[in-house]
Coordinates of C-alpha atoms in Angstrom, one line a residue:
M1 CA 11.8 2.8 2.6
L2 CA 10.2 0.3 -0.1
E3 CA 12.9 -2.2 0.3
T4 CA 12.6 -2.4 4.0
M5 CA 8.7 -3.0 3.7
I6 CA 9.3 -6.3 1.5
T7 CA 9.7 -8.0 4.4
E8 CA 7.0 -6.4 6.7
V9 CA 4.5 -7.2 3.8
R10 CA 5.8 -10.8 3.4
E11 CA 5.2 -11.7 6.8
E12 CA 2.2 -9.7 7.9
F13 CA 0.2 -11.4 4.9
Q14 CA 1.9 -14.9 4.8
I15 CA 3.2 -14.4 1.0
P16 CA 4.8 -17.4 0.5
P17 CA 8.7 -17.5 -0.1
Y18 CA 8.6 -18.4 -3.8
F19 CA 7.0 -15.4 -4.6
P20 CA 9.8 -13.1 -5.5
N21 CA 11.0 -10.2 -3.4
E22 CA 10.8 -8.1 -7.2
G23 CA 7.2 -8.7 -7.6
I24 CA 6.3 -7.5 -3.8
L25 CA 8.3 -4.3 -4.9
N26 CA 6.4 -3.8 -7.9
Y27 CA 3.0 -3.8 -5.8
L28 CA 5.1 -1.3 -3.4
K29 CA 5.9 0.9 -6.3
E30 CA 2.6 0.8 -7.6
G31 CA 0.6 1.6 -4.6
E32 CA 3.3 4.2 -4.0
A33 CA 2.5 6.0 -6.8
R34 CA -1.3 5.5 -6.5
L35 CA -1.4 7.0 -3.4
K36 CA 0.8 10.0 -3.7
F37 CA -1.5 10.5 -6.6
L38 CA -4.4 10.5 -4.0
N39 CA -2.4 12.6 -1.7
P40 CA 0.7 14.7 -3.2
I41 CA 1.7 15.9 0.1
V42 CA 2.3 12.7 1.9
D43 CA 5.1 12.4 4.6
E44 CA 5.8 8.6 3.6
E45 CA 8.7 7.9 6.5
N46 CA 6.0 9.5 9.1
D47 CA 2.6 9.1 7.8
A48 CA 1.4 5.7 9.8
T49 CA -1.9 5.9 7.7
F50 CA 0.0 5.4 4.0
K51 CA 2.2 3.1 5.3
M52 CA -0.9 1.2 6.4
L53 CA -2.8 1.8 3.1
L54 CA 0.3 1.1 1.1
K55 CA 0.7 -2.6 2.5
N56 CA -2.8 -3.3 2.2
Y57 CA -2.8 -2.1 -1.6
V58 CA 0.3 -4.9 -1.9
Y59 CA -2.1 -7.6 -0.2
Y60 CA -4.7 -6.5 -2.5
A61 CA -2.7 -6.7 -5.8
Y62 CA -1.3 -9.9 -4.9
H63 CA -4.7 -11.1 -5.1
H64 CA -5.1 -9.3 -8.2
K65 CA -8.1 -7.2 -6.4
V66 CA -6.9 -4.0 -6.7
N67 CA -10.7 -2.4 -7.4
E68 CA -11.4 -3.8 -4.7
F69 CA -8.6 -1.9 -2.2
E70 CA -10.2 1.5 -3.3
E71 CA -13.8 0.2 -3.0
N72 CA -13.0 -1.3 0.8
Y73 CA -10.6 1.9 1.7
G74 CA -12.3 4.4 0.1
P75 CA -13.5 5.8 3.4
L76 CA -10.4 5.9 5.0
I77 CA -8.2 7.3 1.9
L78 CA -10.9 10.3 1.8
S79 CA -10.2 10.7 5.8
W80 CA -6.2 10.6 5.0
Q81 CA -6.8 13.1 2.5
M82 CA -8.7 15.4 4.2
G83 CA -6.5 15.1 7.4
A84 CA -3.3 15.8 5.1
E85 CA -5.1 18.9 4.1
R86 CA -5.8 20.5 7.3
K87 CA -2.1 20.4 8.2

């Protein structure tokens, strides 16, 4: 799944072609690990909120602002976690 998201992320956030795919893949792996830690029961394939958060994590990581990601998306992450617990 992560490999297929590289192109999506590159296009959506206009990441230039000189930035290597491996760098985006590393950011995707970091974000995936962080989000799975926050919500261990996530359904990666079918959870649109997970995918949106992961893509935005990559954007923040690309700009070296990972701390701001959790700050800016904190309320959404919390509601995402609570929604997963109700299922």
